[in-house]
Amino acid sequence: MQKRMTFGPGYFVTAAVFTSCANLIYLSVPVYMMVVYDKALFSFSRATLYTLSVGLVVALVAMVFIDYLQRRMMARAGDRAVRKILPYVITAMHKDRAGLTHAGYTRGLEDLESVRIAAAQGQLFTFLDLPWVLVYLIGLAIIHPVVGFMGAAAVFLTAAFQWLLKIVEKKRYTAADVTLSAAEVFAQDCLRQAKILAGMQMVPDLIRLYRDRQKPARIVRSRADALYDGIGIVIRLVHVVGPAVVFGAGVFVFFNDEITVGQILAALVIGFRLFYFFDRQMADMRTSIQAAAAYKRLRSFVDTQPLETKLSLPEPAGKFEAQGISLGLPGRSILLNISFDLAPGEMLGVLGPSGAGKTCLSRVLTGIWAPSAGNVRLEGAKLDQWPEADLGRYMGYLSQEPILFPLTVAQNISRLAEPDSDKVVAAAKKAGVHEMILTFENGYDTLIEGVGDNLAAGQRQGICLARALYDEPKVLVLDEPHTFLDDSGLQTLLTCLDRLRETGTTVVVVSDRPRILTKMDKLLMIKAGKSVMYGPAAQILAQLSNRQPVPQTTGD
């Protein structure tokens, strides 16, 4: 059962308590007005005036201090909520980008920050002022029923227009934001290929496509802006007229000698406070709507169910097997009933034509994707039975595209963990890139730009291989590790495979290179996602020698 993200009731209780205290203290202002104008002003009692004034100042200072405390506590509460939920948000985004889910949710961090800011600034809790609107209206009615009626009428009119405006905002702006966000994701994905865009002068066309994708959202937003401005003018007019209506009603009943001057001023102060609530809500409306939409998306896409603690298993020797693996993606079947078994230290070569499903198989073998049917087992246990930390330590993976992180070379090799110098250097030496790294200006402390833009493709692939070898994994999956290597790099890779055999590491290599395939113990050939050949390498190569050459692989 997936547990959706939610904030505990403690946040709302805290905000409600502070809001109630601040609004309760504010009532001291109209009371001060009534007592001063109706009592102290006519009795000429300076002592009474001084006492009341000091009391009012103390009350207002307390109100401001309470407001400050509320903001600080809500800011801290928002920060704590972000720290608590952040791992789940990143996990959800990672699963989506890795293809484990297909929600297309890419704005998790942006949504989380929107919610944090709205919570810290109190924009998510403006509804807590609504009960106090009723309290202040009751106060006006106590002063005089006519004053209370006019105040209620103005408040009702304001609330009706703001409710209408919120509906417009919520529907139109939310729809526009989704479209604009999709356009921005499209532009960012294209800009990742900046060199290709520049090399073939494709930037003007990218701008045109981006504008075309933005156009529907811009039209919707423009119409929403026009309606927002129209309704907003009416609301602001009501906000200005509202206190004047309350004051006028007070003066009218004053002529009938039914209330005092102090009560008129008290009613006016209450009227200003009433419309302060609505002014604040209107000012925060767009931000609060965006934050509410962000919160809704987080609740929909982010699973905050804590992961079950898995029992640690004994360290594996490297026995690795696939049992009837099948994989289906939306609309198509990728793999069908793939099986093999490897004893500790054995090497398996996977070959086949382009699009056969080799890369997909490597992703299933490393646990990136779960198979639709069948199991991948390490030392007899399914991959999902291993604790994630243990599985990451026992398995290494080199993807087809050598992508690095914008950190130091050492941090990349150590898989983002705090680098262990001995293990980092050992992995680099085993991958044959230690001397190459030493030629960098800062050696292992060289900072990677982007995904490795400051390095050649072969250099990136070598460092990625060292990352896969970090901490001596028991099973290694290499997806076309030769793609960007020259003859010297290929010889280094072959030497690395020899070292892996000596250390008893189980290896699966996706490759079509004969020099690599001849080093394998077993070969698996797949076509259209199906196993067409599997067995000892010498036997398979002998069969292939009597067939047409296997088409060169360029990726799946």
Coordinates of C-alpha atoms in Angstrom, one line a residue:
M1 CA 0.0 0.0 0.0
Q2 CA 1.5 3.3 -1.1
K3 CA 1.6 5.9 1.6
R4 CA 1.1 9.5 0.2
M5 CA 3.0 12.5 1.4
T6 CA 1.2 14.5 4.1
F7 CA 2.0 17.0 6.8
G8 CA 1.2 16.2 10.4
P9 CA -1.6 18.0 12.2
G10 CA 0.9 19.6 14.5
Y11 CA 1.8 22.2 11.9
F12 CA -1.8 23.3 11.6
V13 CA -2.4 23.3 15.4
T14 CA 0.7 25.5 15.9
A15 CA -0.4 27.9 13.2
A16 CA -4.0 28.0 14.6
V17 CA -2.8 28.8 18.1
F18 CA -0.6 31.7 17.0
T19 CA -3.2 33.0 14.7
S20 CA -5.8 33.0 17.5
C21 CA -3.5 34.7 19.9
A22 CA -2.7 37.5 17.4
N23 CA -6.3 38.1 16.5
L24 CA -7.4 38.1 20.1
I25 CA -4.8 40.6 21.0
Y26 CA -5.8 42.9 18.1
L27 CA -9.2 43.3 19.8
S28 CA -7.4 45.5 22.3
V29 CA -7.3 48.2 19.6
P30 CA -11.0 48.8 19.2
V31 CA -11.5 48.4 23.0
Y32 CA -8.8 51.1 23.5
M33 CA -10.7 53.4 21.0
M34 CA -14.0 53.1 22.8
V35 CA -12.6 53.6 26.3
V36 CA -10.5 56.6 25.3
Y37 CA -13.1 58.4 23.3
D38 CA -16.0 57.6 25.5
K39 CA -14.4 57.8 28.9
A40 CA -10.9 59.2 29.2
L41 CA -11.5 62.0 26.7
F42 CA -14.4 63.4 28.6
S43 CA -13.1 62.8 32.1
F44 CA -9.7 64.5 31.2
S45 CA -8.0 61.6 33.2
R46 CA -4.4 61.6 32.0
A47 CA -3.7 58.6 34.3
T48 CA -6.4 56.6 32.6
L49 CA -5.1 57.6 29.2
Y50 CA -1.4 56.8 30.1
T51 CA -2.4 53.4 31.5
L52 CA -4.5 52.5 28.5
S53 CA -1.9 53.6 26.1
V54 CA 0.9 51.7 27.8
G55 CA -1.3 48.6 27.9
L56 CA -2.1 49.0 24.2
V57 CA 1.6 49.3 23.2
V58 CA 2.4 46.2 25.3
A59 CA -0.4 44.3 23.6
L60 CA 0.7 45.4 20.1
V61 CA 4.3 44.5 20.8
A62 CA 3.2 41.1 22.0
M63 CA 1.1 40.7 18.8
V64 CA 4.1 41.5 16.6
F65 CA 6.3 39.2 18.7
I66 CA 3.8 36.4 18.3
D67 CA 3.7 37.0 14.6
Y68 CA 7.5 36.8 14.5
L69 CA 7.5 33.5 16.5
Q70 CA 4.8 32.1 14.2
R71 CA 6.9 32.8 11.1
R72 CA 10.0 31.4 12.6
M73 CA 8.3 28.2 13.9
M74 CA 6.5 27.7 10.6
A75 CA 9.8 28.3 8.7
R76 CA 11.5 25.6 10.9
A77 CA 8.6 23.3 10.5
G78 CA 8.8 23.7 6.7
D79 CA 12.5 23.0 6.8
R80 CA 12.0 19.9 8.9
A81 CA 9.3 18.7 6.5
V82 CA 11.5 19.2 3.5
R83 CA 14.4 17.3 5.1
K84 CA 12.0 14.5 6.0
I85 CA 10.4 14.3 2.6
L86 CA 13.4 15.1 0.3
P87 CA 14.7 11.5 0.1
Y88 CA 11.3 10.3 -1.0
V89 CA 11.0 13.0 -3.6
I90 CA 14.4 12.3 -5.1
T91 CA 13.7 8.5 -5.0
A92 CA 10.4 9.1 -6.9
M93 CA 12.1 11.3 -9.5
H94 CA 14.9 8.8 -9.8
K95 CA 12.5 5.9 -10.4
D96 CA 10.7 7.9 -13.1
R97 CA 13.9 8.9 -14.9
A98 CA 15.2 5.3 -14.6
G99 CA 12.1 4.0 -16.3
L100 CA 10.8 2.2 -13.2
T101 CA 7.7 4.4 -13.4
H102 CA 6.2 6.4 -16.2
A103 CA 4.6 9.3 -14.4
G104 CA 6.7 11.9 -16.2
Y105 CA 7.2 13.7 -12.9
T106 CA 10.3 15.9 -13.2
R107 CA 9.5 18.9 -10.9
G108 CA 9.5 17.3 -7.5
L109 CA 12.3 19.5 -6.0
E110 CA 10.6 22.6 -7.4
D111 CA 7.3 21.6 -5.9
L112 CA 8.9 20.8 -2.6
E113 CA 10.5 24.3 -2.5
S114 CA 7.2 25.9 -3.4
V115 CA 5.5 24.2 -0.5
R116 CA 8.3 25.1 1.9
I117 CA 8.2 28.8 1.0
A118 CA 4.4 28.9 1.3
A119 CA 4.4 27.2 4.6
A120 CA 7.2 29.4 6.0
Q121 CA 5.4 32.6 4.9
G122 CA 2.0 31.4 6.2
Q123 CA 0.4 31.3 2.7
L124 CA -0.8 27.8 3.3
F125 CA -2.6 28.8 6.5
T126 CA -4.5 31.9 5.5
F127 CA -7.7 29.9 5.9
L128 CA -7.1 29.9 9.7
D129 CA -8.1 33.6 9.7
L130 CA -11.6 32.8 8.4
P131 CA -13.2 31.9 11.8
W132 CA -12.0 35.3 13.0
V133 CA -13.9 37.0 10.2
L134 CA -17.0 35.7 11.9
V135 CA -15.8 36.9 15.3
Y136 CA -15.1 40.4 14.1
L137 CA -18.5 40.5 12.3
I138 CA -20.1 39.5 15.6
G139 CA -18.2 42.4 17.2
L140 CA -19.6 44.8 14.7
A141 CA -23.1 43.5 15.4
I142 CA -22.6 43.9 19.1
I143 CA -21.7 47.6 18.5
H144 CA -24.9 47.9 16.4
P145 CA -26.9 45.5 14.3
V146 CA -27.0 48.0 11.3
V147 CA -23.2 48.3 11.4
G148 CA -22.9 44.6 11.6
F149 CA -25.3 44.1 8.7
M150 CA -23.4 46.5 6.4
G151 CA -20.1 45.0 7.4
A152 CA -21.4 41.5 6.7
A153 CA -22.8 42.6 3.3
A154 CA -19.4 44.0 2.3
V155 CA -17.6 40.9 3.5
F156 CA -20.0 38.7 1.6
L157 CA -19.5 40.6 -1.6
T158 CA -15.7 40.5 -1.2
A159 CA -15.7 36.8 -0.4
A160 CA -17.9 36.0 -3.5
F161 CA -15.6 37.9 -5.9
Q162 CA -12.5 36.4 -4.4
W163 CA -14.0 32.9 -4.6
L164 CA -14.7 33.5 -8.3
L165 CA -11.2 34.8 -8.8
K166 CA -9.7 31.8 -7.1
I167 CA -11.6 29.4 -9.4
V168 CA -10.3 31.3 -12.4
E169 CA -6.8 31.2 -11.1
K170 CA -6.9 27.6 -10.1
K171 CA -8.2 26.3 -13.5
R172 CA -6.5 28.5 -16.0
Y173 CA -3.1 29.2 -14.3
T174 CA -2.7 25.6 -13.3
A175 CA -3.3 24.4 -16.8
A176 CA -0.9 27.0 -18.2
D177 CA 1.8 26.1 -15.7
V178 CA 1.6 22.4 -16.7
T179 CA 2.1 23.3 -20.4
L180 CA 4.9 25.8 -19.7
S181 CA 6.6 23.2 -17.5
A182 CA 6.5 20.6 -20.3
A183 CA 7.9 23.2 -22.7
E184 CA 10.8 24.0 -20.3
V185 CA 11.6 20.3 -19.9
F186 CA 11.7 19.9 -23.7
A187 CA 14.1 22.9 -24.0
Q188 CA 16.3 21.6 -21.2
D189 CA 16.5 18.1 -22.8
C190 CA 17.4 19.7 -26.1
L191 CA 20.0 22.0 -24.5
R192 CA 21.8 19.0 -23.1
Q193 CA 22.9 18.5 -26.7
A194 CA 24.4 22.0 -26.9
K195 CA 27.3 20.9 -29.1
I196 CA 25.1 19.3 -31.7
L197 CA 22.8 22.4 -31.7
A198 CA 25.8 24.7 -32.2
G199 CA 27.5 22.4 -34.8
M200 CA 24.5 22.3 -37.1
Q201 CA 23.1 25.7 -36.3
M202 CA 19.9 24.3 -34.9
V203 CA 19.3 26.9 -32.2
P204 CA 16.9 29.1 -34.2
D205 CA 14.7 26.0 -34.9
L206 CA 14.9 25.1 -31.2
I207 CA 13.6 28.6 -30.3
R208 CA 10.8 28.2 -32.8
L209 CA 9.8 24.8 -31.5
Y210 CA 9.9 26.1 -27.9
R211 CA 7.7 29.1 -28.8
D212 CA 5.2 26.8 -30.5
R213 CA 5.0 24.7 -27.4
Q214 CA 4.6 27.7 -25.2
K215 CA 2.0 29.4 -27.3
P216 CA -1.1 27.6 -26.1
A217 CA -0.1 28.2 -22.4
R218 CA 0.6 31.9 -23.1
I219 CA -2.8 32.4 -24.6
V220 CA -4.5 30.7 -21.6
R221 CA -2.4 32.8 -19.2
S222 CA -3.1 36.0 -21.1
R223 CA -6.8 35.4 -20.9
A224 CA -6.5 34.5 -17.2
D225 CA -4.6 37.7 -16.6
A226 CA -7.2 39.8 -18.3
L227 CA -10.0 38.2 -16.2
Y228 CA -7.9 38.4 -13.1
D229 CA -7.2 42.1 -13.6
G230 CA -11.0 42.8 -14.2
I231 CA -12.2 41.0 -11.1
G232 CA -9.2 42.2 -9.1
I233 CA -10.2 45.9 -9.7
V234 CA -13.7 45.2 -8.4
I235 CA -12.3 43.4 -5.4
R236 CA -10.0 46.3 -4.6
L237 CA -12.8 48.7 -4.9
V238 CA -14.8 46.7 -2.4
H239 CA -11.8 46.6 -0.1
V240 CA -11.6 50.4 -0.2
V241 CA -15.3 51.0 0.1
G242 CA -15.9 48.3 2.8
P243 CA -14.4 50.2 5.8
A244 CA -16.1 53.4 4.5
V245 CA -19.4 51.6 4.5
V246 CA -18.9 50.4 8.1
F247 CA -17.9 53.9 9.1
G248 CA -20.9 55.5 7.3
A249 CA -23.3 53.0 8.9
G250 CA -21.8 54.0 12.3
V251 CA -22.3 57.7 11.6
F252 CA -25.9 57.1 10.5
V253 CA -26.9 55.3 13.7
F254 CA -24.9 57.9 15.7
F255 CA -27.3 60.6 14.3
N256 CA -30.1 58.6 16.0
D257 CA -28.0 58.7 19.2
E258 CA -27.7 54.9 19.3
I259 CA -23.9 54.6 19.5
T260 CA -21.0 56.7 20.6
V261 CA -18.0 58.2 18.8
G262 CA -15.7 55.7 20.4
Q263 CA -17.9 52.9 19.1
I264 CA -17.8 54.3 15.5
L265 CA -14.0 54.4 15.6
A266 CA -13.9 50.9 17.1
A267 CA -16.1 49.7 14.3
L268 CA -13.8 51.4 11.7
V269 CA -10.8 49.7 13.2
I270 CA -12.6 46.3 13.1
G271 CA -13.6 47.0 9.5
F272 CA -10.0 47.6 8.5
R273 CA -9.0 44.3 10.1
L274 CA -11.7 42.5 8.3
F275 CA -10.6 43.6 4.9
Y276 CA -6.9 43.1 5.9
F277 CA -7.7 39.3 5.8
F278 CA -9.0 39.5 2.3
D279 CA -6.2 41.8 1.1
R280 CA -3.7 39.3 2.4
Q281 CA -5.5 36.4 0.8
M282 CA -5.7 38.2 -2.5
A283 CA -2.0 39.1 -2.4
D284 CA -1.0 35.5 -1.6
M285 CA -3.7 33.9 -3.9
R286 CA -1.5 33.0 -6.8
T287 CA 1.4 31.8 -4.7
S288 CA -1.0 29.8 -2.4
I289 CA -2.7 28.2 -5.5
Q290 CA 0.7 27.2 -7.0
A291 CA 1.8 25.8 -3.6
A292 CA -1.5 23.9 -3.2
A293 CA -1.0 22.4 -6.7
A294 CA 2.6 21.5 -5.9
Y295 CA 1.5 19.9 -2.7
K296 CA -1.2 17.9 -4.6
R297 CA 1.4 16.7 -7.1
L298 CA 3.7 15.7 -4.3
R299 CA 1.0 13.7 -2.6
S300 CA 0.1 12.0 -5.9
F301 CA 3.5 11.0 -7.1
V302 CA 5.7 10.7 -4.0
D303 CA 5.4 7.5 -1.9
T304 CA 6.6 8.2 1.7
Q305 CA 6.1 4.6 2.9
P306 CA 9.3 3.8 4.7
L307 CA 11.2 0.9 3.0
E308 CA 11.1 -2.3 4.9
T309 CA 14.3 -3.3 6.5
K310 CA 15.7 -6.3 4.7
L311 CA 17.7 -9.0 6.4
S312 CA 21.4 -8.9 5.6
L313 CA 22.6 -11.9 3.7
P314 CA 26.1 -13.5 3.8
E315 CA 28.6 -12.0 1.4
P316 CA 28.2 -13.7 -2.0
A317 CA 30.9 -15.6 -3.8
G318 CA 29.5 -14.4 -7.1
K319 CA 27.1 -17.1 -8.3
F320 CA 24.8 -15.2 -10.7
E321 CA 21.8 -16.5 -12.7
A322 CA 18.9 -15.4 -14.8
Q323 CA 15.8 -17.6 -14.6
G324 CA 13.3 -17.1 -17.5
I325 CA 13.6 -13.4 -17.6
S326 CA 10.9 -11.5 -19.6
L327 CA 10.5 -7.8 -19.9
G328 CA 7.6 -5.8 -21.4
L329 CA 7.4 -2.1 -21.7
P330 CA 4.3 -0.2 -22.6
G331 CA 3.1 -1.3 -26.0
R332 CA 5.9 -3.8 -26.7
S333 CA 7.7 -6.9 -25.5
I334 CA 11.5 -6.5 -25.0
L335 CA 12.8 -9.8 -23.6
L336 CA 11.3 -13.2 -23.6
N337 CA 12.4 -16.1 -21.4
I338 CA 16.1 -15.4 -21.1
S339 CA 18.1 -17.8 -18.9
F340 CA 21.7 -18.4 -18.0
D341 CA 23.8 -19.3 -15.0
L342 CA 27.3 -18.3 -14.0
A343 CA 29.5 -19.8 -11.3
P344 CA 31.7 -17.4 -9.3
G345 CA 34.4 -16.0 -11.5
E346 CA 32.8 -17.0 -14.8
M347 CA 32.4 -14.6 -17.7
L348 CA 29.4 -14.3 -20.0
G349 CA 29.4 -12.4 -23.3
V350 CA 26.1 -11.1 -24.6
L351 CA 25.9 -10.4 -28.3
G352 CA 23.3 -9.8 -31.0
P353 CA 22.1 -7.3 -33.6
S354 CA 21.1 -3.7 -32.8
G355 CA 17.8 -3.5 -31.0
A356 CA 17.9 -7.1 -29.8
G357 CA 17.4 -6.1 -26.2
K358 CA 21.0 -6.4 -24.9
T359 CA 21.0 -3.0 -23.0
C360 CA 17.6 -3.8 -21.6
L361 CA 18.9 -7.1 -20.4
S362 CA 21.8 -5.4 -18.7
R363 CA 19.4 -3.1 -16.9
V364 CA 17.3 -6.0 -15.7
L365 CA 20.5 -7.9 -14.5
T366 CA 21.5 -4.9 -12.4
G367 CA 18.1 -4.3 -10.9
I368 CA 17.4 -1.0 -12.6
W369 CA 14.3 -2.6 -14.2
A370 CA 12.3 -5.4 -12.6
P371 CA 11.5 -8.2 -15.0
S372 CA 7.9 -8.8 -16.0
A373 CA 8.5 -12.5 -15.4
G374 CA 11.3 -14.6 -14.1
N375 CA 14.0 -13.8 -11.6
V376 CA 17.6 -12.6 -11.4
R377 CA 19.4 -14.2 -8.5
L378 CA 22.7 -13.5 -6.7
E379 CA 23.9 -16.4 -4.7
G380 CA 20.4 -17.9 -4.9
A381 CA 18.6 -14.8 -3.6
K382 CA 16.5 -12.6 -5.8
L383 CA 17.9 -9.1 -6.2
D384 CA 15.0 -7.5 -4.4
Q385 CA 15.8 -9.7 -1.4
W386 CA 19.1 -8.0 -0.9
P387 CA 19.4 -4.8 1.1
E388 CA 20.0 -2.0 -1.4
A389 CA 23.3 -0.9 0.3
D390 CA 24.6 -4.5 0.1
L391 CA 23.5 -5.0 -3.5
G392 CA 25.2 -1.8 -4.5
R393 CA 28.5 -2.9 -2.9
Y394 CA 28.4 -6.4 -4.4
M395 CA 27.5 -5.3 -8.0
G396 CA 29.2 -3.0 -10.5
Y397 CA 27.6 -1.6 -13.6
L398 CA 29.0 0.2 -16.6
S399 CA 26.3 1.7 -18.8
Q400 CA 26.5 2.1 -22.5
E401 CA 26.8 5.9 -22.2
P402 CA 29.7 6.9 -20.0
I403 CA 28.0 9.6 -17.9
L404 CA 29.7 11.2 -14.9
F405 CA 28.5 13.5 -12.1
P406 CA 29.6 17.1 -11.6
L407 CA 31.9 16.2 -8.7
T408 CA 35.5 15.3 -8.4
V409 CA 37.0 12.3 -10.2
A410 CA 37.5 10.6 -6.8
Q411 CA 33.9 11.2 -5.8
N412 CA 32.7 9.8 -9.1
I413 CA 34.8 6.6 -8.7
S414 CA 33.7 6.2 -5.1
R415 CA 30.0 6.3 -6.3
L416 CA 29.3 9.6 -4.6
A417 CA 30.3 8.3 -1.2
E418 CA 33.1 9.8 0.9
P419 CA 36.1 8.6 -1.2
D420 CA 38.4 5.9 0.4
S421 CA 41.7 6.8 -1.1
D422 CA 43.0 3.2 -1.2
K423 CA 39.9 1.9 -2.8
V424 CA 39.7 4.7 -5.4
V425 CA 43.2 4.3 -6.5
A426 CA 42.9 0.5 -6.6
A427 CA 39.8 0.7 -8.8
A428 CA 41.5 3.2 -11.1
K429 CA 44.6 1.0 -11.4
K430 CA 42.4 -2.1 -12.2
A431 CA 40.5 -0.1 -14.8
G432 CA 43.9 1.1 -16.2
V433 CA 43.2 4.9 -15.8
H434 CA 45.4 5.7 -12.8
E435 CA 48.2 7.2 -14.9
M436 CA 45.7 9.0 -17.1
I437 CA 44.0 10.6 -14.0
L438 CA 47.4 11.8 -12.7
T439 CA 47.9 13.8 -15.9
F440 CA 44.9 15.9 -15.0
E441 CA 45.6 19.3 -13.6
N442 CA 44.3 18.4 -10.1
G443 CA 44.6 14.6 -10.4
Y444 CA 41.8 12.8 -8.6
D445 CA 40.5 16.1 -7.3
T446 CA 39.8 17.4 -10.8
L447 CA 36.2 18.6 -11.0
I448 CA 34.0 17.1 -13.6
E449 CA 32.0 19.6 -15.7
G450 CA 28.4 18.7 -16.4
V451 CA 28.3 15.0 -17.3
G452 CA 32.0 14.9 -18.3
D453 CA 32.1 17.7 -20.8
N454 CA 35.8 18.5 -20.0
L455 CA 36.9 14.9 -20.8
A456 CA 37.1 12.9 -23.9
A457 CA 34.6 10.1 -24.3
G458 CA 37.3 7.4 -23.8
Q459 CA 38.4 9.1 -20.6
R460 CA 34.9 9.2 -19.3
Q461 CA 34.4 5.5 -20.1
G462 CA 37.6 4.6 -18.3
I463 CA 36.5 6.5 -15.2
C464 CA 33.1 4.9 -15.4
L465 CA 34.7 1.5 -15.5
A466 CA 36.8 2.4 -12.4
R467 CA 33.5 3.4 -10.7
A468 CA 32.0 0.0 -11.5
L469 CA 35.1 -1.7 -10.1
Y470 CA 35.1 0.4 -6.8
D471 CA 35.2 -1.7 -3.7
E472 CA 35.7 -5.0 -5.6
P473 CA 32.2 -6.0 -6.5
K474 CA 31.4 -9.7 -6.8
V475 CA 29.4 -9.3 -10.1
L476 CA 30.2 -6.9 -12.9
V477 CA 27.8 -6.0 -15.8
L478 CA 29.5 -4.1 -18.6
D479 CA 27.3 -2.7 -21.4
E480 CA 29.6 -2.3 -24.5
P481 CA 32.6 -1.1 -22.5
H482 CA 34.6 -0.8 -25.7
T483 CA 32.4 1.8 -27.5
F484 CA 34.7 4.8 -27.1
L485 CA 38.1 3.0 -26.8
D486 CA 40.9 3.0 -29.3
D487 CA 43.2 0.0 -29.7
S488 CA 45.3 1.0 -26.7
G489 CA 42.1 1.5 -24.6
L490 CA 40.8 -1.9 -25.8
Q491 CA 44.0 -3.6 -24.8
T492 CA 43.7 -2.0 -21.3
L493 CA 40.1 -3.3 -21.1
L494 CA 41.3 -6.8 -22.0
T495 CA 44.0 -6.6 -19.3
C496 CA 41.3 -5.5 -16.8
L497 CA 39.2 -8.6 -17.7
D498 CA 42.2 -10.8 -17.1
R499 CA 42.6 -9.2 -13.6
L500 CA 38.9 -9.8 -12.9
R501 CA 39.2 -13.4 -13.8
E502 CA 42.2 -13.7 -11.4
T503 CA 40.2 -12.2 -8.6
G504 CA 37.2 -14.5 -9.2
T505 CA 34.8 -11.7 -10.2
T506 CA 31.7 -12.8 -12.2
V507 CA 31.4 -10.7 -15.3
V508 CA 28.6 -10.1 -17.9
V509 CA 29.8 -8.2 -21.0
V510 CA 27.6 -6.9 -23.8
S511 CA 30.0 -6.8 -26.8
D512 CA 30.5 -7.9 -30.4
R513 CA 34.3 -7.6 -30.4
P514 CA 35.9 -10.9 -31.1
R515 CA 38.9 -10.1 -28.9
I516 CA 36.5 -9.7 -26.0
L517 CA 34.3 -12.6 -26.8
T518 CA 37.2 -15.0 -26.9
K519 CA 37.9 -14.2 -23.3
M520 CA 34.4 -15.3 -22.2
D521 CA 33.6 -18.6 -20.7
K522 CA 30.0 -18.5 -22.1
L523 CA 28.2 -16.7 -24.8
L524 CA 24.5 -15.7 -25.0
M525 CA 23.2 -14.5 -28.4
I526 CA 19.8 -12.8 -28.5
K527 CA 17.7 -11.6 -31.4
A528 CA 14.4 -9.8 -31.0
G529 CA 14.6 -10.3 -27.2
K530 CA 14.9 -14.1 -27.5
S531 CA 17.8 -16.4 -26.8
V532 CA 19.0 -18.0 -30.0
M533 CA 22.3 -19.3 -28.8
Y534 CA 23.7 -20.0 -25.4
G535 CA 26.6 -22.2 -24.2
P536 CA 30.4 -22.4 -23.9
A537 CA 32.1 -19.6 -25.7
A538 CA 34.3 -21.9 -27.9
Q539 CA 31.2 -23.8 -29.0
I540 CA 29.2 -20.7 -29.9
L541 CA 32.1 -19.1 -31.7
A542 CA 32.6 -22.2 -33.7
Q543 CA 28.9 -22.2 -34.7
L544 CA 29.1 -18.5 -35.6
S545 CA 32.2 -19.0 -37.8
N546 CA 30.0 -21.0 -40.2
R547 CA 27.3 -18.2 -40.2
Q548 CA 27.2 -14.6 -41.4
P549 CA 29.0 -12.1 -39.2
V550 CA 27.0 -10.7 -36.4
P551 CA 25.9 -7.1 -37.2
Q552 CA 27.9 -4.5 -35.3
T553 CA 26.0 -3.3 -32.3
T554 CA 25.3 0.4 -31.8
G555 CA 23.0 0.2 -28.9
D556 CA 19.6 -1.1 -27.9

